[in-house]
Amino acid sequence: MKTIKFSCFFVLMFISQSIFAQDFDPFLNNYFSYKSYNPDKAKTYEDTEGSPYLNKEFVEGSIFINDTNYVKIPLRYNIYTDELEYRHNSVNYVLGNPAILKKAIIEQSTFVYLPHFHGGGYFEQIVQGKCQLLKKYAIKLKPQEVKPIGGIVIPPTFEKKPNMFYLALNDASSRKVTNLKSVINALADEKESIEKFIKENHIKNVKQESLIKILEYYNSQK
């Protein structure tokens, strides 16, 4: 009896996986309205120094509609265009309807799409909880230059800009992190406690590691 049950279990697993594989394209069609990424256009960046990607290569990722409805697929994040790209059947695509995403996970990083949050776009979710810590990546494209002396051509170059951090409370209020004062003001309901924590832990800056410490402490308070 146990052997029969075990065999049935693996048959059902195989069938469900086969169905999911067959429904992969409809899943993306129905939920994401995906658009093709044209490799012949200039956005391949072949003649540009640097890279517009957080990670140039596609890596293992997952796209979530909700906590249980998701698909695993190779992903990468284009900082310059603020788009998620994925690869399927050796073809590159761009997610065409990110507003319906709950989240996307690329290796160990979680991204959320917030269209009306501080200019909108993709944000990396660094800390979850009562107050979230969100990071916005930024990059600029410096155009090609020709030196007046010697006629030396400097190709267009992608240059990373400083990351921006935001604190987002569950009540929808948010604040851009500019300094420690901005953090303390954002967490005003625990102001004295936060000030004491910062002092006792000798926190002097708003680098990511410092912000994680402050937010984890704040979220641990009742």
Tab-separated table of N, CA and C in Angstrom, residues 6 15 22-24 29 32 46-47 61 90 92 120 140 154 168 171 174-175 177 185 196 198 202 217:
chain	number	residue	atom	x	y	z
A	6	PHE	N	3.279	5.942	-2.715
A	6	PHE	CA	4.519	6.638	-3.063
A	6	PHE	C	4.597	6.850	-4.566
A	15	ILE	N	3.110	15.182	-13.274
A	15	ILE	CA	2.022	15.782	-14.056
A	15	ILE	C	1.917	17.265	-13.776
A	22	GLN	N	4.032	23.725	-19.375
A	22	GLN	CA	3.236	24.060	-20.544
A	22	GLN	C	2.557	25.411	-20.386
A	23	ASP	N	2.228	25.762	-19.142
A	23	ASP	CA	1.518	27.008	-18.886
A	23	ASP	C	2.450	28.182	-18.635
A	24	PHE	N	3.739	27.956	-18.831
A	24	PHE	CA	4.703	29.009	-18.508
A	24	PHE	C	4.453	30.262	-19.346
A	29	ASN	N	2.154	35.753	-20.188
A	29	ASN	CA	1.255	36.543	-21.042
A	29	ASN	C	0.122	37.162	-20.235
A	32	PHE	N	1.903	39.413	-17.075
A	32	PHE	CA	2.957	40.400	-17.232
A	32	PHE	C	2.951	41.182	-18.541
A	46	GLU	N	26.831	47.591	-26.378
A	46	GLU	CA	28.099	46.972	-26.776
A	46	GLU	C	29.217	48.003	-26.898
A	47	ASP	N	28.897	49.230	-27.307
A	47	ASP	CA	29.920	50.251	-27.501
A	47	ASP	C	30.023	51.190	-26.303
A	61	GLY	N	16.089	33.561	-10.337
A	61	GLY	CA	15.167	34.500	-9.702
A	61	GLY	C	13.760	33.961	-9.649
A	90	SER	N	16.081	31.075	-24.583
A	90	SER	CA	17.206	31.788	-25.200
A	90	SER	C	16.832	33.159	-25.758
A	92	ASN	N	15.632	37.157	-24.651
A	92	ASN	CA	15.544	38.117	-23.556
A	92	ASN	C	14.247	38.911	-23.648
A	120	GLY	N	8.769	56.633	-8.228
A	120	GLY	CA	8.352	55.341	-8.765
A	120	GLY	C	9.503	54.467	-9.230
A	140	LYS	N	24.038	56.831	-14.316
A	140	LYS	CA	23.879	57.807	-15.397
A	140	LYS	C	24.733	57.397	-16.588
A	154	ILE	N	36.362	59.334	-26.428
A	154	ILE	CA	36.014	58.619	-25.194
A	154	ILE	C	34.597	58.093	-25.354
A	168	ALA	N	10.039	53.550	4.935
A	168	ALA	CA	8.611	53.494	4.618
A	168	ALA	C	7.876	52.810	5.762
A	171	ASP	N	1.985	52.926	7.717
A	171	ASP	CA	0.879	53.866	7.557
A	171	ASP	C	1.034	54.702	6.296
A	174	SER	N	6.521	58.156	4.486
A	174	SER	CA	7.870	57.768	4.114
A	174	SER	C	8.791	58.978	4.182
A	175	ARG	N	10.067	58.674	4.202
A	175	ARG	CA	11.051	59.755	4.268
A	175	ARG	C	12.341	59.300	3.603
A	177	VAL	N	16.252	59.186	3.326
A	177	VAL	CA	17.328	59.267	4.307
A	177	VAL	C	18.400	60.219	3.784
A	185	ASN	N	13.757	61.635	12.908
A	185	ASN	CA	12.468	62.294	12.675
A	185	ASN	C	11.437	61.344	12.078
A	196	LYS	N	18.975	57.083	21.885
A	196	LYS	CA	19.797	56.352	22.842
A	196	LYS	C	20.515	55.198	22.156
A	198	ILE	N	21.335	54.892	18.984
A	198	ILE	CA	22.368	55.430	18.096
A	198	ILE	C	23.614	55.822	18.893
A	202	HIS	N	27.325	53.913	18.891
A	202	HIS	CA	28.323	54.758	18.215
A	202	HIS	C	28.076	54.846	16.706
A	217	TYR	N	16.342	47.367	15.184
A	217	TYR	CA	16.046	47.704	16.579
A	217	TYR	C	14.655	48.321	16.686
